[in-house]
């Protein structure tokens, strides 16, 4: 930027430099700042512009004319976008949950239904096969009984020959019948009584033993011993209940309802492996006794309890079905009139009834066999394989709800079973197993659900990725906009910048024109009425909010406007015509203060230092100044070399601009010494460096000087005078002009002032009376002068308003003020310096 000049002067702002300086926009809202002084009353020295001050059409714009979005509108838009994004994500999540749930439920329910249906079908097959197995044994026993009756019944022999009946072709006939019955053994067992026919039948058995087709039952084999050498001739035998030794059966069973009845095994098929069973009294064994007694008592077919056969080395539940052999076949004879002369027994194992029932793809069908006397055995059926799981009910209880019970019955005796409680009956309860269920209820439901979820997740991921890319692109655009805005902000104050946008927003043929009538028509004047009341300045002015909102809500249209303005300087472009036709952007600010500061000794010091060290000092120092300016809301006009220029009252008019800028100078001076001390410790030899400050108040012309490098410029005699205040000052001191000192007095800050003894001869200004500015903690030293002993709260009230600090000191020291007699009184309004510093730091942080 070119060095600013006053309207009627050709002098530069800095006499030793014709370089330009850049400006950075700072907001004009201020915060309270307390002075650190010993014995100073708490005061608030911020005043606001009169809210009733009205600006005419030529006043500087305090509202943004750039295309911006209102903060509340922006928040509403952001909320809508967030709500839409949240609704979309919620919809995707809900849709995923619903579709996944429906998929899982549908597939799982379909498999579950298939599993249950297949189980029900298997139950029906097993129950049917179980009943058919019992029916086939019943039919074989009944038909074989009829064969004996037809051959040896009363109708054939008269007198009857019972029980001496021996069938010569028994093995051939029984072989086919046994296959039909799917049994393990088939036998004929005559009914023998002790007193009537035992001896006769034993004699008949001895004579007919050869018919049994078992030679060892006729003649004992060589080398065999008892009881292996036992023959039919030994007679009916049983086993001792305690020793299990073979004994000649006593012919009496006291536990039976028919104690004198004996039922020996006579003819049995197959005879091989069953030779030892011949002549054994079935009625002597308790389980068989029960079934035989029921057969004799109720004259029906019966089943024994579950037995473990002698020939089975491993546990294999088996039973025997007994069918009565009648002495005659005449159906016209009442059943009660017939006599039971023997029995046909079918020996079978229960697993044979369950074998080869289910197809091979059915696995893990559980069947629990129960007898009416409490016996339980559990089987597992897999295809044609039947496995005994063990004794007891071993099914999985979680399948209790699917249990199906089937009660077995023997054909022709259903009515008897219904009324007779003593008969041993059987039931089969069926359950599925985990193995059975796993064939139908698979992990397909989970797989399909996972696929559905994956599809939705991918969809959601693509959506989120798309949203992220769009958002990222928008953020990049916003960052670019903010960066561009920051660049523009650093070049132009907010109010001027907004007007600049407005001027560049119009089309070439439609640029708004301002009135040119009057000598001041092209110059906007901004002034405010001074307010003597001590009130807090508003924390944020309209221009500040507008500028901030602009920088945060930059859009494409605004970027185009900035780009258009930045191209105004292109020679030969159409935009140059717009600039030439449009009127300047400039304002007159009547109430401002400007400060020049310069490092004393910098020229000599910098000539002996490297560029790195020079810029290290300047950057460290001016960075601190910028921080203070931002905190106090002082506008940084720019820097020229080692000169730092700041102004108050621009771009936002305020009442206490002089006081604020003086306070800024106080803090900058303190910071200069801190920075130089720190750099001295780093070996930069800055201990001798110091800074001088000059402040002047008055009117300033400010505007945007458009050209090859458009700048925000200040012009006016006020700038020259402020520069003279700095150049004629002294190191470590702040020199104020008469105008600035008068404004401080109006702000009740006369205690800061000390008239300079010698007048200043300023170039182009003549001889001027100036003042040194010092805060009260620098002007009065209570600890050194003993003032503390003579100072009271009463006297302290008028201390700050005094314009002659030297006189106050003198009066206190000589005792002219009323202090000695009350020096022991507490100073209610006295604030120690450390407390003021602490409160200041708290206020600054807020």
mmCIF file of C-alpha atoms in Angstrom, residues 35-322:
data_model
loop_
_atom_site.group_PDB
_atom_site.id
_atom_site.type_symbol
_atom_site.label_atom_id
_atom_site.label_comp_id
_atom_site.label_asym_id
_atom_site.label_seq_id
_atom_site.Cartn_x
_atom_site.Cartn_y
_atom_site.Cartn_z
ATOM 1 C CA UNK A 35 -5.394 -0.894 35.179
ATOM 2 C CA UNK A 36 -2.799 -2.419 37.458
ATOM 3 C CA UNK A 37 -2.207 0.289 39.989
ATOM 4 C CA UNK A 38 -1.747 0.285 43.737
ATOM 5 C CA UNK A 39 -4.531 2.028 45.605
ATOM 6 C CA UNK A 40 -6.646 2.704 42.506
ATOM 7 C CA UNK A 41 -10.437 2.472 42.650
ATOM 8 C CA UNK A 42 -12.116 -0.063 40.380
ATOM 9 C CA UNK A 43 -13.409 1.792 37.382
ATOM 10 C CA UNK A 44 -14.887 0.820 34.053
ATOM 11 C CA UNK A 45 -13.672 3.088 31.332
ATOM 12 C CA UNK A 46 -15.709 1.719 28.421
ATOM 13 C CA UNK A 47 -18.417 3.799 26.856
ATOM 14 C CA UNK A 48 -20.643 2.943 23.982
ATOM 15 C CA UNK A 49 -21.708 5.077 21.128
ATOM 16 C CA UNK A 50 -25.027 6.738 21.628
ATOM 17 C CA UNK A 51 -27.580 4.154 20.538
ATOM 18 C CA UNK A 52 -29.776 6.947 19.340
ATOM 19 C CA UNK A 53 -27.124 8.217 16.944
ATOM 20 C CA UNK A 54 -28.561 7.997 13.486
ATOM 21 C CA UNK A 55 -26.585 7.724 10.312
ATOM 22 C CA UNK A 56 -27.702 9.140 7.080
ATOM 23 C CA UNK A 57 -27.365 7.590 3.734
ATOM 24 C CA UNK A 58 -23.733 8.681 3.561
ATOM 25 C CA UNK A 59 -22.665 7.015 6.817
ATOM 26 C CA UNK A 60 -20.467 3.976 6.624
ATOM 27 C CA UNK A 61 -22.279 0.734 6.179
ATOM 28 C CA UNK A 62 -22.619 -1.233 9.421
ATOM 29 C CA UNK A 63 -24.483 -4.108 7.895
ATOM 30 C CA UNK A 64 -23.182 -6.529 5.366
ATOM 31 C CA UNK A 65 -24.219 -6.041 1.809
ATOM 32 C CA UNK A 66 -22.350 -9.132 0.704
ATOM 33 C CA UNK A 67 -24.489 -12.157 -0.088
ATOM 34 C CA UNK A 68 -24.462 -13.824 3.316
ATOM 35 C CA UNK A 69 -26.681 -16.215 5.211
ATOM 36 C CA UNK A 70 -28.208 -15.151 8.485
ATOM 37 C CA UNK A 71 -26.794 -17.010 11.484
ATOM 38 C CA UNK A 72 -30.189 -18.352 12.507
ATOM 39 C CA UNK A 73 -30.990 -19.343 8.933
ATOM 40 C CA UNK A 74 -27.638 -21.078 8.696
ATOM 41 C CA UNK A 75 -28.332 -22.936 11.925
ATOM 42 C CA UNK A 76 -31.762 -23.918 10.650
ATOM 43 C CA UNK A 77 -30.260 -25.173 7.409
ATOM 44 C CA UNK A 78 -27.599 -27.085 9.319
ATOM 45 C CA UNK A 79 -30.281 -28.592 11.530
ATOM 46 C CA UNK A 80 -32.321 -29.594 8.503
ATOM 47 C CA UNK A 81 -29.292 -31.221 6.897
ATOM 48 C CA UNK A 82 -28.463 -33.036 10.144
ATOM 49 C CA UNK A 83 -32.092 -34.082 10.531
ATOM 50 C CA UNK A 84 -32.200 -35.307 6.938
ATOM 51 C CA UNK A 85 -28.938 -37.162 7.378
ATOM 52 C CA UNK A 86 -30.151 -38.626 10.662
ATOM 53 C CA UNK A 87 -33.475 -39.582 9.086
ATOM 54 C CA UNK A 88 -31.684 -41.282 6.198
ATOM 55 C CA UNK A 89 -29.380 -43.195 8.530
ATOM 56 C CA UNK A 90 -32.305 -44.085 10.780
ATOM 57 C CA UNK A 91 -34.290 -45.245 7.762
ATOM 58 C CA UNK A 92 -31.409 -47.392 6.548
ATOM 59 C CA UNK A 93 -30.897 -48.866 9.993
ATOM 60 C CA UNK A 94 -34.626 -49.466 10.417
ATOM 61 C CA UNK A 95 -34.928 -50.967 6.950
ATOM 62 C CA UNK A 96 -31.906 -53.156 7.632
ATOM 63 C CA UNK A 97 -33.358 -54.309 10.925
ATOM 64 C CA UNK A 98 -36.823 -54.954 9.465
ATOM 65 C CA UNK A 99 -35.663 -56.728 6.309
ATOM 66 C CA UNK A 100 -33.014 -58.713 8.186
ATOM 67 C CA UNK A 101 -35.538 -59.709 10.831
ATOM 68 C CA UNK A 102 -38.128 -60.687 8.256
ATOM 69 C CA UNK A 103 -35.540 -62.639 6.293
ATOM 70 C CA UNK A 104 -34.340 -64.470 9.366
ATOM 71 C CA UNK A 105 -37.873 -65.139 10.615
ATOM 72 C CA UNK A 106 -39.114 -66.298 7.223
ATOM 73 C CA UNK A 107 -36.171 -68.604 6.492
ATOM 74 C CA UNK A 108 -35.947 -69.878 10.060
ATOM 75 C CA UNK A 109 -39.686 -70.464 10.235
ATOM 76 C CA UNK A 110 -39.629 -72.256 6.904
ATOM 77 C CA UNK A 111 -36.838 -74.533 8.101
ATOM 78 C CA UNK A 112 -38.549 -74.993 11.441
ATOM 79 C CA UNK A 113 -41.781 -75.992 9.716
ATOM 80 C CA UNK A 114 -39.891 -78.429 7.518
ATOM 81 C CA UNK A 115 -38.214 -79.856 10.585
ATOM 82 C CA UNK A 116 -41.482 -80.261 12.497
ATOM 83 C CA UNK A 117 -43.293 -81.724 9.500
ATOM 84 C CA UNK A 118 -40.502 -84.188 8.858
ATOM 85 C CA UNK A 119 -40.473 -85.135 12.510
ATOM 86 C CA UNK A 120 -44.229 -85.679 12.544
ATOM 87 C CA UNK A 121 -43.939 -87.851 9.458
ATOM 88 C CA UNK A 122 -41.155 -89.867 11.113
ATOM 89 C CA UNK A 123 -43.260 -90.279 14.243
ATOM 90 C CA UNK A 124 -46.079 -91.726 12.177
ATOM 91 C CA UNK A 125 -43.715 -94.151 10.436
ATOM 92 C CA UNK A 126 -42.117 -95.352 13.664
ATOM 93 C CA UNK A 127 -45.455 -95.765 15.424
ATOM 94 C CA UNK A 128 -46.849 -97.680 12.472
ATOM 95 C CA UNK A 129 -43.804 -99.948 12.272
ATOM 96 C CA UNK A 130 -43.860 -100.508 16.033
ATOM 97 C CA UNK A 131 -47.481 -101.614 15.962
ATOM 98 C CA UNK A 132 -46.972 -103.731 12.842
ATOM 99 C CA UNK A 133 -44.093 -105.532 14.551
ATOM 100 C CA UNK A 134 -46.298 -106.504 17.482
ATOM 101 C CA UNK A 135 -49.124 -107.458 15.133
ATOM 102 C CA UNK A 136 -46.865 -109.736 13.107
ATOM 103 C CA UNK A 137 -45.737 -111.525 16.263
ATOM 104 C CA UNK A 138 -49.319 -111.845 17.357
ATOM 105 C CA UNK A 139 -50.314 -113.318 14.020
ATOM 106 C CA UNK A 140 -47.458 -115.826 14.011
ATOM 107 C CA UNK A 141 -48.154 -116.919 17.586
ATOM 108 C CA UNK A 142 -51.866 -117.253 16.889
ATOM 109 C CA UNK A 143 -51.363 -119.233 13.691
ATOM 110 C CA UNK A 144 -48.741 -121.510 15.260
ATOM 111 C CA UNK A 145 -51.109 -122.125 18.184
ATOM 112 C CA UNK A 146 -53.821 -123.101 15.722
ATOM 113 C CA UNK A 147 -51.441 -125.577 14.064
ATOM 114 C CA UNK A 148 -50.895 -127.378 17.359
ATOM 115 C CA UNK A 149 -54.599 -127.418 18.151
ATOM 116 C CA UNK A 150 -55.476 -128.656 14.694
ATOM 117 C CA UNK A 151 -52.965 -131.477 14.950
ATOM 118 C CA UNK A 152 -53.343 -132.516 18.550
ATOM 119 C CA UNK A 153 -56.692 -131.131 19.659
ATOM 120 C CA UNK A 154 -59.657 -132.972 21.122
ATOM 121 C CA UNK A 155 -61.214 -133.205 17.708
ATOM 122 C CA UNK A 156 -58.304 -135.360 16.519
ATOM 123 C CA UNK A 157 -57.576 -137.476 19.546
ATOM 124 C CA UNK A 158 -60.199 -139.047 21.708
ATOM 125 C CA UNK A 159 -59.350 -139.345 24.443
ATOM 126 C CA UNK A 160 -57.149 -136.177 24.370
ATOM 127 C CA UNK A 161 -53.414 -136.674 24.465
ATOM 128 C CA UNK A 162 -52.549 -133.307 25.980
ATOM 129 C CA UNK A 163 -49.891 -132.373 26.995
ATOM 130 C CA UNK A 164 -48.018 -135.141 25.165
ATOM 131 C CA UNK A 165 -47.850 -133.346 21.832
ATOM 132 C CA UNK A 166 -44.632 -133.297 19.795
ATOM 133 C CA UNK A 167 -44.564 -131.963 16.233
ATOM 134 C CA UNK A 168 -42.048 -133.873 14.047
ATOM 135 C CA UNK A 169 -41.639 -131.115 11.427
ATOM 136 C CA UNK A 170 -41.503 -128.283 13.972
ATOM 137 C CA UNK A 171 -38.225 -126.771 12.788
ATOM 138 C CA UNK A 172 -39.360 -126.467 9.190
ATOM 139 C CA UNK A 173 -42.697 -124.917 10.092
ATOM 140 C CA UNK A 174 -41.261 -122.634 12.784
ATOM 141 C CA UNK A 175 -38.516 -121.341 10.491
ATOM 142 C CA UNK A 176 -40.934 -119.617 8.160
ATOM 143 C CA UNK A 177 -43.143 -118.404 10.998
ATOM 144 C CA UNK A 178 -40.188 -116.991 12.877
ATOM 145 C CA UNK A 179 -39.124 -115.014 9.857
ATOM 146 C CA UNK A 180 -42.580 -113.555 9.523
ATOM 147 C CA UNK A 181 -42.588 -112.625 13.201
ATOM 148 C CA UNK A 182 -39.106 -111.038 12.995
ATOM 149 C CA UNK A 183 -38.408 -112.789 16.255
ATOM 150 C CA UNK A 184 -35.408 -114.421 17.778
ATOM 151 C CA UNK A 185 -37.008 -117.712 18.885
ATOM 152 C CA UNK A 186 -40.337 -119.551 18.567
ATOM 153 C CA UNK A 187 -41.329 -122.357 20.961
ATOM 154 C CA UNK A 188 -44.184 -124.609 22.074
ATOM 155 C CA UNK A 189 -44.583 -124.869 25.842
ATOM 156 C CA UNK A 190 -47.086 -127.412 27.278
ATOM 157 C CA UNK A 191 -48.965 -126.784 30.519
ATOM 158 C CA UNK A 192 -47.878 -129.409 33.126
ATOM 159 C CA UNK A 193 -49.293 -129.980 36.590
ATOM 160 C CA UNK A 194 -47.456 -131.690 39.399
ATOM 161 C CA UNK A 195 -50.057 -134.219 40.471
ATOM 162 C CA UNK A 196 -51.664 -135.160 37.197
ATOM 163 C CA UNK A 197 -49.291 -135.441 34.224
ATOM 164 C CA UNK A 198 -45.740 -134.340 35.115
ATOM 165 C CA UNK A 199 -44.280 -137.863 35.227
ATOM 166 C CA UNK A 200 -46.169 -138.978 32.173
ATOM 167 C CA UNK A 201 -45.065 -135.971 30.189
ATOM 168 C CA UNK A 202 -41.412 -136.339 31.286
ATOM 169 C CA UNK A 203 -41.541 -139.967 30.050
ATOM 170 C CA UNK A 204 -43.037 -138.787 26.750
ATOM 171 C CA UNK A 205 -40.334 -136.159 26.427
ATOM 172 C CA UNK A 206 -37.589 -138.725 26.977
ATOM 173 C CA UNK A 207 -39.008 -140.968 24.261
ATOM 174 C CA UNK A 208 -39.497 -138.069 21.813
ATOM 175 C CA UNK A 209 -36.231 -136.277 22.441
ATOM 176 C CA UNK A 210 -34.777 -137.375 19.165
ATOM 177 C CA UNK A 211 -37.441 -135.364 17.323
ATOM 178 C CA UNK A 212 -35.932 -132.137 18.715
ATOM 179 C CA UNK A 213 -32.956 -132.470 16.329
ATOM 180 C CA UNK A 214 -30.503 -131.860 19.184
ATOM 181 C CA UNK A 215 -28.449 -135.087 19.807
ATOM 182 C CA UNK A 216 -26.809 -133.702 22.958
ATOM 183 C CA UNK A 217 -30.266 -133.646 24.560
ATOM 184 C CA UNK A 218 -30.472 -137.416 24.043
ATOM 185 C CA UNK A 219 -26.914 -138.458 24.820
ATOM 186 C CA UNK A 220 -24.456 -136.161 26.622
ATOM 187 C CA UNK A 221 -21.383 -135.163 24.698
ATOM 188 C CA UNK A 222 -18.093 -136.655 25.777
ATOM 189 C CA UNK A 223 -16.000 -134.542 28.083
ATOM 190 C CA UNK A 224 -18.878 -132.406 29.283
ATOM 191 C CA UNK A 225 -19.749 -131.874 32.896
ATOM 192 C CA UNK A 226 -22.813 -130.775 34.777
ATOM 193 C CA UNK A 227 -24.885 -128.960 33.790
ATOM 194 C CA UNK A 228 -23.590 -129.004 30.220
ATOM 195 C CA UNK A 229 -24.153 -132.779 30.058
ATOM 196 C CA UNK A 230 -27.814 -132.444 31.069
ATOM 197 C CA UNK A 231 -30.293 -134.318 28.813
ATOM 198 C CA UNK A 232 -34.074 -134.422 28.459
ATOM 199 C CA UNK A 233 -34.131 -137.442 30.704
ATOM 200 C CA UNK A 234 -33.204 -135.199 33.667
ATOM 201 C CA UNK A 235 -36.771 -133.800 33.527
ATOM 202 C CA UNK A 236 -38.206 -130.313 34.068
ATOM 203 C CA UNK A 237 -35.633 -128.033 35.630
ATOM 204 C CA UNK A 238 -35.252 -124.532 36.959
ATOM 205 C CA UNK A 239 -32.513 -122.444 38.548
ATOM 206 C CA UNK A 240 -31.918 -121.814 42.192
ATOM 207 C CA UNK A 241 -32.961 -118.206 42.932
ATOM 208 C CA UNK A 242 -29.820 -117.596 44.976
ATOM 209 C CA UNK A 243 -27.068 -119.717 43.376
ATOM 210 C CA UNK A 244 -28.532 -119.846 39.851
ATOM 211 C CA UNK A 245 -27.566 -123.544 39.721
ATOM 212 C CA UNK A 246 -29.617 -125.968 37.634
ATOM 213 C CA UNK A 247 -32.032 -127.890 39.853
ATOM 214 C CA UNK A 248 -34.894 -130.251 39.334
ATOM 215 C CA UNK A 249 -37.937 -128.016 39.393
ATOM 216 C CA UNK A 250 -39.978 -128.559 42.575
ATOM 217 C CA UNK A 251 -43.204 -128.100 40.631
ATOM 218 C CA UNK A 252 -44.579 -125.421 42.893
ATOM 219 C CA UNK A 253 -44.392 -121.630 42.624
ATOM 220 C CA UNK A 254 -45.817 -120.010 45.746
ATOM 221 C CA UNK A 255 -45.611 -116.500 44.214
ATOM 222 C CA UNK A 256 -47.890 -117.423 41.340
ATOM 223 C CA UNK A 257 -51.669 -117.332 41.197
ATOM 224 C CA UNK A 258 -51.303 -120.780 39.626
ATOM 225 C CA UNK A 259 -48.659 -122.257 41.957
ATOM 226 C CA UNK A 260 -48.854 -125.882 40.776
ATOM 227 C CA UNK A 261 -48.500 -125.119 37.075
ATOM 228 C CA UNK A 262 -45.270 -125.732 35.178
ATOM 229 C CA UNK A 263 -44.644 -124.447 31.624
ATOM 230 C CA UNK A 264 -41.457 -126.134 30.313
ATOM 231 C CA UNK A 265 -39.900 -125.239 26.960
ATOM 232 C CA UNK A 266 -40.340 -128.251 24.746
ATOM 233 C CA UNK A 267 -39.924 -127.593 21.051
ATOM 234 C CA UNK A 268 -38.003 -124.424 20.096
ATOM 235 C CA UNK A 269 -36.673 -122.982 16.894
ATOM 236 C CA UNK A 270 -33.956 -122.470 16.106
ATOM 237 C CA UNK A 271 -32.717 -125.307 18.183
ATOM 238 C CA UNK A 272 -29.102 -124.288 17.660
ATOM 239 C CA UNK A 273 -27.920 -122.090 20.554
ATOM 240 C CA UNK A 274 -31.210 -122.757 22.339
ATOM 241 C CA UNK A 275 -30.611 -126.396 23.421
ATOM 242 C CA UNK A 276 -30.151 -125.407 27.033
ATOM 243 C CA UNK A 277 -33.597 -123.824 27.110
ATOM 244 C CA UNK A 278 -35.357 -127.187 26.483
ATOM 245 C CA UNK A 279 -37.136 -128.500 29.628
ATOM 246 C CA UNK A 280 -36.678 -125.130 31.432
ATOM 247 C CA UNK A 281 -39.773 -124.209 33.445
ATOM 248 C CA UNK A 282 -40.761 -120.738 32.232
ATOM 249 C CA UNK A 283 -43.174 -120.424 35.138
ATOM 250 C CA UNK A 284 -40.298 -120.491 37.608
ATOM 251 C CA UNK A 285 -38.835 -117.140 36.473
ATOM 252 C CA UNK A 286 -40.682 -114.093 37.952
ATOM 253 C CA UNK A 287 -41.002 -111.986 34.780
ATOM 254 C CA UNK A 288 -42.202 -114.888 32.672
ATOM 255 C CA UNK A 289 -44.431 -116.069 35.528
ATOM 256 C CA UNK A 290 -46.357 -112.784 35.462
ATOM 257 C CA UNK A 291 -47.103 -113.046 31.734
ATOM 258 C CA UNK A 292 -48.052 -116.748 31.955
ATOM 259 C CA UNK A 293 -50.331 -116.157 34.917
ATOM 260 C CA UNK A 294 -52.060 -113.342 33.009
ATOM 261 C CA UNK A 295 -52.437 -115.596 29.977
ATOM 262 C CA UNK A 296 -53.961 -118.397 32.093
ATOM 263 C CA UNK A 297 -56.126 -116.035 34.117
ATOM 264 C CA UNK A 298 -57.411 -113.745 31.372
ATOM 265 C CA UNK A 299 -57.005 -116.312 28.528
ATOM 266 C CA UNK A 300 -55.409 -113.692 26.219
ATOM 267 C CA UNK A 301 -52.048 -113.055 24.635
ATOM 268 C CA UNK A 302 -49.601 -111.398 26.974
ATOM 269 C CA UNK A 303 -46.140 -109.833 26.990
ATOM 270 C CA UNK A 304 -43.453 -110.291 29.572
ATOM 271 C CA UNK A 305 -41.532 -107.455 31.140
ATOM 272 C CA UNK A 306 -38.305 -106.371 29.484
ATOM 273 C CA UNK A 307 -35.743 -109.162 29.782
ATOM 274 C CA UNK A 308 -32.047 -109.600 29.267
ATOM 275 C CA UNK A 309 -31.653 -112.915 27.413
ATOM 276 C CA UNK A 310 -28.918 -115.301 28.434
ATOM 277 C CA UNK A 311 -27.385 -115.409 24.980
ATOM 278 C CA UNK A 312 -26.901 -111.592 24.921
ATOM 279 C CA UNK A 313 -23.588 -110.492 26.384
ATOM 280 C CA UNK A 314 -24.466 -106.778 26.073
ATOM 281 C CA UNK A 315 -27.555 -104.984 27.205
ATOM 282 C CA UNK A 316 -30.358 -105.626 24.745
ATOM 283 C CA UNK A 317 -33.925 -105.214 25.966
ATOM 284 C CA UNK A 318 -36.098 -108.129 24.883
ATOM 285 C CA UNK A 319 -39.522 -109.606 25.686
ATOM 286 C CA UNK A 320 -41.586 -112.760 25.124
ATOM 287 C CA UNK A 321 -45.103 -112.868 23.740
ATOM 288 C CA UNK A 322 -47.201 -115.772 25.022
#
